[in-house]
Every structure is written in C-alpha cells, then in structure tokens.
Amino acid sequence: MRLVVIGCGFAGVEVVGAVRGLLPVDSLEIVMIDPRSRMEFQAAHPEILSGKVLPEDISGDIRVFSEKNDARFVNKAVETVDFDENVVKAGDEAIPYDFLVIASGGVPTFFGVPGAETSYTVNTLSEAVRAKNALDRLDVNKNVKIAVIGAGLTGVEVVGELNDYFNERKAKNAKIYLIEAMDKVLPTFNDNVSNYVRKLFEGEGVEIVTSKGVERIDDGHIVLTDGSELDTDMVIWTCGIQCSSLSKTLGLENVRGWIVVDENLRAKGRNNVFVIGDAAHVEIDGILSGKNVEEAEHQGRTAAQNIVNLIRKKPLKRYRPVNTTSDPRAIITLGGKRAVIVFKGMMIRFMAYRLKKFIEHRYLKRFRSRKA
Ligand SMILES: Cc1cc2nc3c(=O)[nH]c(=O)nc-3n(C[C@H](O)[C@H](O)[C@H](O)COP(=O)(O)OP(=O)(O)OC[C@H]3O[C@@H](n4cnc5c(N)ncnc54)[C@H](O)[C@@H]3O)c2cc1C
C-alpha cells in the first residue's frame, strides 16, 4: 500500500513522521512531493530582514527528512490528481496511491489591489531574501520610508525586524509605517495584546495607521481608502494568504479555494483523501481552525492516525481544533529579541523569544542527517 503526500511543509512533514511512528515501515510505502527542496520555517522569515538568521538556518533539507523516514522524495510540483483512478501527476511521473494527503498550503493574496503585487513579501524564503536585498540597497542615511501593509502577526513581526535593521545602522531618519484596514493592530487578537504592541511600536517611532485600507500602489506611492497618500521607498505586503493554484484545480468542495474536510479531515466524498494544514477548511461544530503551525501539525497527526485506522479497519478519530480563529494562540516576535506569548487571551512576555527560538531549533533537527 502507498501513501502519497502532496506538499512538504509543516502539515505534510508531520503526517509522514507520525505515520512512521505508528506503523512498521514495510506495511506502507510513502512518497513525498514538493517543488521545493527545502522545508521553510515561515515563522522565522521576518528575521531574514534584520539579518538575525540566514536562509539555511531556518529551512531544512526535505530529502534528508524523507530518507530518515523511509520515504521517496519527488522534487516536483503536482499538476493534477485523478481521484477516480487514484493517481497523482507530477511532471512526467504518474504516481498511484492508496491514501492521499493534500498539504499544499497557501500563497500570498493581494486582494486585487492595483499595484499591490509589485510589493515585497516574506511568505517564501526566496521572497524574504529578495526583500532583504532591496532593503540593503536603500541609502539609510537619507529619509528612508518603508510601509508595511497589514498589521497581523507577520506585519508586526516584520516591523520589529525593520526596527532592528535601522537601529543597528543608526539610521535615525528612517521611518516605518504600519498600515491596517481594521481598527487595531493584530486584529484577530485581544485588545490587551493589540494595545501593548501599538504602544511599544509607537514609542519606537513607528507610525501606525489603522482603519484605512490600501486602494492602490504605484512605484512606492500608496493611496489609502480615505484618499490620503504616502510616498515610500519600499512596500512590504503581509496581508494574508489564498489557496495554492493546485487546490483550485482539484474540483473538491471548497470555501474560497480552501478544501472542505469532514470531521476526520477527509475531503468531502473522498474516503482515502485527507486535506490538512493551510490548504484545508476545517470547521467542526462551528469552530474554525486557524491557519497556523500548531493546527497544521495537529491535523497532520490526526490524519496519520486515521490512515492507520483505515488500514486496520478501526473507527476514525474525530478532529478537534486547538488553535482556532476564535481563540488564537501564538508567539509573536517584536524585534530586539523580544516576543509575547498569547494563550487563552493572556499575554506572557517572560522567556517568549527564547521559547520561540527553542521550538525552531528543535523542529529543524528533523532535517539534519544522523551523521551531522
Ligand atoms: C511570514 C509568515 C510567518 C508566519 N508566522 C507564523 C507563526 O509565527 N506561528 C504560526 O503558527 N504560524 C505562522 N505562519 C503560518 C504557518 O507558517 C502556516 O500556517 C503553516 O506553514 C501551514 O503549514 P502547511 O504545511 O499547511 O503549509 P506550508 O508550510 O506553506 O507548506 C506547503 C507546501 O506545499 C508545497 N506545494 C504547494 N503547491 C504544491 C504542488 N502543486 N505540488 C507539491 N507541493 C506543493 C509548497 O512548496 C510547500 O512546501 C506564518 C506564515 C508566514 C507566511
């Protein structure tokens, strides 16, 4: 029997590791597919901007992981899936499966705002490096202006790293703008967190604009929804994600492209197809999973258990979201090696940055060869 996993991000990697922990190796062949050769630890991408980390520090070799887990790695993009024939097509390969896991994540969305797609992003490592190179080309001795669009978790982390970048270069005239369409910083979090971060950044000279969306961007010139305008040297867009191009073509039931799953994390009407991580729309008893690492991994482990249960003809496990849109939890870095942990609406600062770094280092060990 063969399990095929599309996408080797947090969710895809987790399902493979968990299946291997539950079943003898010879009872299930595993094929992992991804056009990237390195798994990207996205939570650390903003730190590329300040130079605290390099791409190789925050990414892991998928081939090494696959070898450690007795899986075959196919370094290609999946183009189509034939759900009736149970075959995945990736480049010139047609790979049959008994069980399929779709974990193809998301990509940035620009919400159709004219000119927004010319902004820099930090969603992928190569995009984060491109943004860092553009930053390095700016003359920090002049009155540099950078706009960060979106004051969600990523936007806030990017501002923290830009602050560090300019502080290190003693660029006193550099100005950072944080622009958010909703009425507060970190709109999905409680006011205690939002107000703390706003006060901290404003005290550091960041200009925060809330309740104003971006109407268009033209070569650094930003027009906001209230008609006000701003000229900048660089724009970094952090406003959210949409489903990957693959998800749109699969013809599975979806909500704005996110594939709808049942309580066992299976695509509706497809008994041997699981969808996990950002690619999935997971809503159970009215509770919606957040799109975050904790959910991606938790879903990976549940999908693994359910694949094993299908093989053993046991009842399937019901999924229970833990890091939800209504009760989000996160560790949010704020620059200067500071962070806050948000848990059950509370905000904890003690050891938060060190904890985030500890989690990152421990996670990436999975991608190091046993000899290293
Ligand atoms: C900048 C940034 C910062 C973040 N910070 C945090 C944070 O601090 N905490 C937190 O919990 N979450 C954070 N997130 C969200 C978190 O990274 C995602 O929720 C998580 O990565 C989802 O895991 P995933 O496996 O579903 O998708 P991903 O990790 O995105 O992996 C998807 C994989 O699928 C592959 N793929 C795509 N299309 C195909 C195809 N056609 N064929 C084969 N493979 C394909 C991709 O190459 C990729 O490797 C952040 C996200 C970003 C962008």
PDB file of N, CA and C in Angstrom, residues 47 52 160-161 163-164 167 196 200-201 204 331-340 349 352-354:
ATOM      1  N   GLU A  47      12.822  37.491  10.342  1.00  0.00           N
ATOM      2  CA  GLU A  47      14.190  37.716  10.874  1.00  0.00           C
ATOM      3  C   GLU A  47      15.257  37.713   9.777  1.00  0.00           C
ATOM      4  N   LYS A  52      19.241  38.501  11.361  1.00  0.00           N
ATOM      5  CA  LYS A  52      19.477  37.634  12.535  1.00  0.00           C
ATOM      6  C   LYS A  52      19.663  36.184  12.099  1.00  0.00           C
ATOM      7  N   GLY A 160       9.047  44.774  13.692  1.00  0.00           N
ATOM      8  CA  GLY A 160      10.057  44.557  14.739  1.00  0.00           C
ATOM      9  C   GLY A 160      11.453  44.362  14.132  1.00  0.00           C
ATOM     10  N   GLU A 161      11.520  43.611  13.055  1.00  0.00           N
ATOM     11  CA  GLU A 161      12.831  43.334  12.431  1.00  0.00           C
ATOM     12  C   GLU A 161      13.360  44.549  11.685  1.00  0.00           C
ATOM     13  N   ASN A 163      12.804  47.632  12.564  1.00  0.00           N
ATOM     14  CA  ASN A 163      13.312  48.485  13.652  1.00  0.00           C
ATOM     15  C   ASN A 163      14.739  48.095  14.002  1.00  0.00           C
ATOM     16  N   ASP A 164      14.962  46.784  14.162  1.00  0.00           N
ATOM     17  CA  ASP A 164      16.316  46.305  14.494  1.00  0.00           C
ATOM     18  C   ASP A 164      17.306  46.663  13.394  1.00  0.00           C
ATOM     19  N   ASN A 167      18.014  50.386  13.612  1.00  0.00           N
ATOM     20  CA  ASN A 167      18.743  50.715  14.845  1.00  0.00           C
ATOM     21  C   ASN A 167      20.207  50.316  14.728  1.00  0.00           C
ATOM     22  N   TYR A 196      -0.767  46.681  23.680  1.00  0.00           N
ATOM     23  CA  TYR A 196       0.628  46.590  24.115  1.00  0.00           C
ATOM     24  C   TYR A 196       1.571  46.807  22.924  1.00  0.00           C
ATOM     25  N   LEU A 200       4.135  49.953  22.223  1.00  0.00           N
ATOM     26  CA  LEU A 200       5.566  49.649  22.103  1.00  0.00           C
ATOM     27  C   LEU A 200       6.127  50.235  20.808  1.00  0.00           C
ATOM     28  N   PHE A 201       5.460  49.969  19.697  1.00  0.00           N
ATOM     29  CA  PHE A 201       5.964  50.428  18.395  1.00  0.00           C
ATOM     30  C   PHE A 201       5.881  51.947  18.271  1.00  0.00           C
ATOM     31  N   GLU A 204       8.613  53.622  19.707  1.00  0.00           N
ATOM     32  CA  GLU A 204       9.858  53.473  18.934  1.00  0.00           C
ATOM     33  C   GLU A 204       9.812  54.252  17.622  1.00  0.00           C
ATOM     34  N   ILE A 331       3.175  32.814  19.352  1.00  0.00           N
ATOM     35  CA  ILE A 331       4.315  33.542  19.925  1.00  0.00           C
ATOM     36  C   ILE A 331       4.688  34.580  18.877  1.00  0.00           C
ATOM     37  N   ILE A 332       4.596  35.853  19.247  1.00  0.00           N
ATOM     38  CA  ILE A 332       4.787  36.933  18.280  1.00  0.00           C
ATOM     39  C   ILE A 332       6.080  37.674  18.611  1.00  0.00           C
ATOM     40  N   THR A 333       7.036  37.670  17.675  1.00  0.00           N
ATOM     41  CA  THR A 333       8.289  38.389  17.931  1.00  0.00           C
ATOM     42  C   THR A 333       8.089  39.874  17.626  1.00  0.00           C
ATOM     43  N   LEU A 334       8.835  40.695  18.360  1.00  0.00           N
ATOM     44  CA  LEU A 334       8.629  42.146  18.251  1.00  0.00           C
ATOM     45  C   LEU A 334       9.924  42.895  17.972  1.00  0.00           C
ATOM     46  N   GLY A 335      10.959  42.178  17.524  1.00  0.00           N
ATOM     47  CA  GLY A 335      12.266  42.799  17.324  1.00  0.00           C
ATOM     48  C   GLY A 335      12.997  42.884  18.657  1.00  0.00           C
ATOM     49  N   GLY A 336      14.304  43.179  18.573  1.00  0.00           N
ATOM     50  CA  GLY A 336      15.106  43.324  19.792  1.00  0.00           C
ATOM     51  C   GLY A 336      15.094  42.065  20.641  1.00  0.00           C
ATOM     52  N   LYS A 337      14.934  40.912  20.000  1.00  0.00           N
ATOM     53  CA  LYS A 337      14.857  39.615  20.693  1.00  0.00           C
ATOM     54  C   LYS A 337      13.777  39.618  21.768  1.00  0.00           C
ATOM     55  N   ARG A 338      12.684  40.342  21.458  1.00  0.00           N
ATOM     56  CA  ARG A 338      11.529  40.342  22.365  1.00  0.00           C
ATOM     57  C   ARG A 338      10.392  39.594  21.674  1.00  0.00           C
ATOM     58  N   ALA A 339       9.489  39.062  22.484  1.00  0.00           N
ATOM     59  CA  ALA A 339       8.303  38.393  21.927  1.00  0.00           C
ATOM     60  C   ALA A 339       7.221  38.353  22.993  1.00  0.00           C
ATOM     61  N   VAL A 340       6.004  38.058  22.560  1.00  0.00           N
ATOM     62  CA  VAL A 340       4.929  37.792  23.520  1.00  0.00           C
ATOM     63  C   VAL A 340       4.276  36.457  23.169  1.00  0.00           C
ATOM     64  N   ARG A 349       5.179  37.604  28.553  1.00  0.00           N
ATOM     65  CA  ARG A 349       6.402  38.077  27.891  1.00  0.00           C
ATOM     66  C   ARG A 349       7.626  37.273  28.311  1.00  0.00           C
ATOM     67  N   ALA A 352       9.614  34.510  26.214  1.00  0.00           N
ATOM     68  CA  ALA A 352       8.850  34.218  24.997  1.00  0.00           C
ATOM     69  C   ALA A 352       9.764  34.062  23.775  1.00  0.00           C
ATOM     70  N   TYR A 353      10.718  34.986  23.612  1.00  0.00           N
ATOM     71  CA  TYR A 353      11.593  34.903  22.433  1.00  0.00           C
ATOM     72  C   TYR A 353      12.443  33.634  22.485  1.00  0.00           C
ATOM     73  N   ARG A 354      12.963  33.349  23.682  1.00  0.00           N
ATOM     74  CA  ARG A 354      13.811  32.155  23.813  1.00  0.00           C
ATOM     75  C   ARG A 354      13.018  30.887  23.531  1.00  0.00           C
TER      76      ARG A 354
END
